[in-house]
Amino acid sequence: MIKSPRGTRDLLPPDTALWNFVEATVRDVFRTYNFHEIRTPIFESTELFARGVGEETDIVSKEMFTWEDRGRAESDKGQSLTLRPENTAGVVRAYIEHKLWDRGLNKLFYIGPQFRRERPQKGRYRQFYQIGAEVLGPTTAGSESPARDAEILELLATLLDRVGITGWTLELNSVGCPADRAKFNEALRQALEPVAGKMCVDCQRRAVTNPLRVFDCKVPEDQPIIETLPRISQFLDDGCRTHFEQVKEILTAIGVPFTYNDRLVRGLDYYTRTAFEFTHGALGAQNAILGGGRYDGLAESLGSPQAAPGIGFAIGEDRLVLSLTATADSVICRPDAYIAPLGLGMNREAARLARELRRHDLVIELGDEAFKLKKSFEAADRIKSRYILIVGENEIKADSFALKHLASGEQQTVPRSELAAKLAQSR
Ligand code: HAM
């Protein structure tokens, strides 16, 4: 038997109803904040992620699905391609490629699959789904303002509320600007020098190549050492400090609760200033329901002719669905009626009636004249239809139909002209 590849899964009904409920709700929230949808390719040139996300990050150094294109055309040959591990780099690439600033398109959202070769566990998959948004634009558009950071965080609080997630925690930090981080990295390098030998091999490498990434380490034995390291907060310049204060002031004023976490550096290299994660207790070890932050230099590093400060986030949709208290049964749409054609030639009549009722937006399941009545009842029960509607010769002659409510067993005869209203009204 061929099974789905490790770390991937089939999303089946009724769960897909929950996913659709989440996506419809978030689309509606994005609409009221004037975000527009963007769909970028699910694979991009490998260089985009190496330059955007950073060579030394776990994502780029260990987790990408990368291959060399075997195309016949000269232009395809040997090109290194990668399934997108995240969507921010792709959105910024598209922003530059299509000069979206000229069209005033600077608030974009996306919903789609991402791919990382991680060790699968609850809430962690190799193909997973993100719902994300990015605000970016020329400095004249106010995209660097702390007001944008606070607005994005307020949007997230509203969005989680609307899908019915309670009990989340917003963890907030500032990772400063590149100059702050250079000083921080140097201080970390020095602090790590005498202790790195006692740490895991990844940390020993990070201590030399990109010390900040030591904070991504999950090895329990390394944590006491990491606890003693300097923190980015000690290295923020005045501009970054003020920016962060203003974000926190607005959040406090509008009542979005947050927890300051000065260990939070995020696992991607493009972040500047505000960085955040929302965590949720129901998730276990993989407790980050979403993550994001500001990335003021990313557009330029990907070749933008002008500065385009930005901020965004990505929600792990798989984890969002895992934290929902709503169940699939509460959002799934049950059939209103199962139409049971009774006797030869009745498929035609049943099809005619089904067509009529579906035009009234009713959910109809259609049976077969070859079924005995008992089999039709079993089928209606199995799909949890509310009613069974019998279409036999007598019914057609009388233009009235036997309609039976399956839970109560109550049966009545309803004229064709009243059927749709009757089914809709008793929902
Ligand atoms: P990230 O923190 O790498 O950020 O991913 C965001 C969220 O995606 C995580 O908090 C988690 O919920 C979900 N996620 C990540 N990996 C997996 C996985 N293997 N299985 C299931 N869910 C996963 C980013 O991707 C940034 N692009 C976010 C961003 C947008 N920053 C600025 N703009």
PDB file of C-alpha atoms and ligand atoms in Angstrom, residues 7 9 53 59 63 85-89 92 110 114-135 266-268 270-271 274 276-278 283 286-295 298 310-320 322, ligand 1:
ATOM      1  CA  GLY A   7       5.230  14.459   7.796  1.00  0.00           C
ATOM      2  CA  ARG A   9      -1.301  14.277   5.954  1.00  0.00           C
ATOM      3  CA  VAL A  53      15.812  33.903   5.528  1.00  0.00           C
ATOM      4  CA  ILE A  59      15.300  26.474   8.044  1.00  0.00           C
ATOM      5  CA  GLU A  63      15.078  21.900   6.530  1.00  0.00           C
ATOM      6  CA  PRO A  85       9.626  26.986   3.682  1.00  0.00           C
ATOM      7  CA  GLU A  86       7.856  30.306   4.376  1.00  0.00           C
ATOM      8  CA  ASN A  87       6.157  33.020   2.336  1.00  0.00           C
ATOM      9  CA  THR A  88       7.616  36.371   3.430  1.00  0.00           C
ATOM     10  CA  ALA A  89      10.617  36.164   1.092  1.00  0.00           C
ATOM     11  CA  VAL A  92       8.828  40.635  -0.894  1.00  0.00           C
ATOM     12  CA  TYR A 110      -1.784  34.712   1.844  1.00  0.00           C
ATOM     13  CA  GLN A 114       4.791  25.610   3.227  1.00  0.00           C
ATOM     14  CA  PHE A 115       7.414  22.870   3.420  1.00  0.00           C
ATOM     15  CA  ARG A 116      10.121  22.125   5.986  1.00  0.00           C
ATOM     16  CA  ARG A 117      11.959  18.857   6.537  1.00  0.00           C
ATOM     17  CA  GLU A 118      11.455  18.742  10.299  1.00  0.00           C
ATOM     18  CA  ARG A 119      11.013  15.759  12.599  1.00  0.00           C
ATOM     19  CA  PRO A 120       7.234  15.247  12.540  1.00  0.00           C
ATOM     20  CA  GLN A 121       5.293  15.401  15.810  1.00  0.00           C
ATOM     21  CA  LYS A 122       1.997  16.837  17.046  1.00  0.00           C
ATOM     22  CA  GLY A 123       1.659  20.300  15.475  1.00  0.00           C
ATOM     23  CA  ARG A 124       4.794  19.890  13.359  1.00  0.00           C
ATOM     24  CA  TYR A 125       4.561  18.630   9.796  1.00  0.00           C
ATOM     25  CA  ARG A 126       6.683  18.653   6.648  1.00  0.00           C
ATOM     26  CA  GLN A 127       3.836  20.153   4.662  1.00  0.00           C
ATOM     27  CA  PHE A 128       1.960  22.621   6.811  1.00  0.00           C
ATOM     28  CA  TYR A 129      -0.264  25.605   6.108  1.00  0.00           C
ATOM     29  CA  GLN A 130       0.238  29.241   6.932  1.00  0.00           C
ATOM     30  CA  ILE A 131      -2.137  32.170   7.002  1.00  0.00           C
ATOM     31  CA  GLY A 132       0.082  35.208   6.781  1.00  0.00           C
ATOM     32  CA  ALA A 133       0.095  38.908   6.095  1.00  0.00           C
ATOM     33  CA  GLU A 134       2.709  41.487   5.229  1.00  0.00           C
ATOM     34  CA  VAL A 135       2.590  45.296   5.335  1.00  0.00           C
ATOM     35  CA  ARG A 266      12.887  34.303  16.133  1.00  0.00           C
ATOM     36  CA  GLY A 267      14.479  31.705  13.888  1.00  0.00           C
ATOM     37  CA  LEU A 268      14.801  33.807  10.727  1.00  0.00           C
ATOM     38  CA  TYR A 270      15.495  39.109   8.453  1.00  0.00           C
ATOM     39  CA  TYR A 271      13.937  40.483  11.624  1.00  0.00           C
ATOM     40  CA  THR A 274       9.623  44.220  16.885  1.00  0.00           C
ATOM     41  CA  PHE A 276       6.619  38.396  18.460  1.00  0.00           C
ATOM     42  CA  GLU A 277       4.994  35.020  18.917  1.00  0.00           C
ATOM     43  CA  PHE A 278       1.545  34.010  20.110  1.00  0.00           C
ATOM     44  CA  LEU A 283      -0.421  22.759  21.755  1.00  0.00           C
ATOM     45  CA  GLN A 286       5.051  23.061  19.514  1.00  0.00           C
ATOM     46  CA  ASN A 287       3.233  25.867  21.306  1.00  0.00           C
ATOM     47  CA  ALA A 288       3.767  28.774  18.860  1.00  0.00           C
ATOM     48  CA  ILE A 289       0.486  29.301  17.077  1.00  0.00           C
ATOM     49  CA  LEU A 290       2.032  32.105  15.037  1.00  0.00           C
ATOM     50  CA  GLY A 291       5.128  34.225  14.715  1.00  0.00           C
ATOM     51  CA  GLY A 292       6.195  37.416  13.061  1.00  0.00           C
ATOM     52  CA  GLY A 293       7.931  40.727  13.265  1.00  0.00           C
ATOM     53  CA  ARG A 294       9.434  43.669  11.476  1.00  0.00           C
ATOM     54  CA  TYR A 295      11.950  43.231   8.625  1.00  0.00           C
ATOM     55  CA  LEU A 298      14.730  42.715   3.693  1.00  0.00           C
ATOM     56  CA  GLY A 310       7.831  45.960   6.537  1.00  0.00           C
ATOM     57  CA  ILE A 311       6.150  43.932   9.231  1.00  0.00           C
ATOM     58  CA  GLY A 312       4.139  40.740   9.071  1.00  0.00           C
ATOM     59  CA  PHE A 313       3.221  37.438  10.592  1.00  0.00           C
ATOM     60  CA  ALA A 314       2.344  33.865   9.732  1.00  0.00           C
ATOM     61  CA  ILE A 315      -0.137  31.750  11.639  1.00  0.00           C
ATOM     62  CA  GLY A 316       0.409  27.985  11.599  1.00  0.00           C
ATOM     63  CA  GLU A 317      -3.050  27.008  10.357  1.00  0.00           C
ATOM     64  CA  ASP A 318      -2.603  23.362  11.463  1.00  0.00           C
ATOM     65  CA  ARG A 319      -1.863  24.588  14.986  1.00  0.00           C
ATOM     66  CA  LEU A 320      -4.701  27.109  14.890  1.00  0.00           C
ATOM     67  CA  LEU A 322      -5.634  22.145  16.852  1.00  0.00           C
TER      68      LEU A 322
HETATM   69  P1  HAM B   1       7.835  31.000  11.528  1.00  0.00           P
HETATM   70  O1  HAM B   1       7.898  31.314  12.994  1.00  0.00           O
HETATM   71  O2  HAM B   1       8.933  30.207  10.959  1.00  0.00           O
HETATM   72  O3  HAM B   1       7.707  32.396  10.789  1.00  0.00           O
HETATM   73  O4  HAM B   1       6.466  30.254  11.209  1.00  0.00           O
HETATM   74  C1  HAM B   1       5.234  30.818  11.597  1.00  0.00           C
HETATM   75  C2  HAM B   1       4.327  29.763  12.182  1.00  0.00           C
HETATM   76  O5  HAM B   1       4.177  28.683  11.252  1.00  0.00           O
HETATM   77  C3  HAM B   1       4.822  29.089  13.449  1.00  0.00           C
HETATM   78  O6  HAM B   1       4.548  29.871  14.595  1.00  0.00           O
HETATM   79  C4  HAM B   1       4.031  27.805  13.447  1.00  0.00           C
HETATM   80  O7  HAM B   1       2.722  28.026  13.963  1.00  0.00           O
HETATM   81  C5  HAM B   1       3.917  27.495  11.961  1.00  0.00           C
HETATM   82  N1  HAM B   1       4.897  26.457  11.604  1.00  0.00           N
HETATM   83  C6  HAM B   1       6.208  26.600  11.340  1.00  0.00           C
HETATM   84  N2  HAM B   1       6.770  25.410  11.053  1.00  0.00           N
HETATM   85  C7  HAM B   1       5.790  24.478  11.132  1.00  0.00           C
HETATM   86  C8  HAM B   1       5.733  23.065  10.939  1.00  0.00           C
HETATM   87  N3  HAM B   1       6.785  22.356  10.557  1.00  0.00           N
HETATM   88  N4  HAM B   1       4.530  22.446  11.117  1.00  0.00           N
HETATM   89  C9  HAM B   1       3.434  23.146  11.480  1.00  0.00           C
HETATM   90  N5  HAM B   1       3.430  24.482  11.657  1.00  0.00           N
HETATM   91  C10 HAM B   1       4.585  25.156  11.494  1.00  0.00           C
HETATM   92  C11 HAM B   1       7.587  32.543   9.437  1.00  0.00           C
HETATM   93  O8  HAM B   1       7.363  31.640   8.672  1.00  0.00           O
HETATM   94  C12 HAM B   1       7.640  33.989   8.987  1.00  0.00           C
HETATM   95  N6  HAM B   1       7.563  34.019   7.506  1.00  0.00           N
HETATM   96  C13 HAM B   1       6.528  34.793   9.609  1.00  0.00           C
HETATM   97  C14 HAM B   1       6.549  36.227   9.194  1.00  0.00           C
HETATM   98  C15 HAM B   1       5.779  36.810   8.260  1.00  0.00           C
HETATM   99  N7  HAM B   1       7.367  37.151   9.661  1.00  0.00           N
HETATM  100  C16 HAM B   1       7.138  38.301   9.057  1.00  0.00           C
HETATM  101  N8  HAM B   1       6.177  38.116   8.183  1.00  0.00           N
END
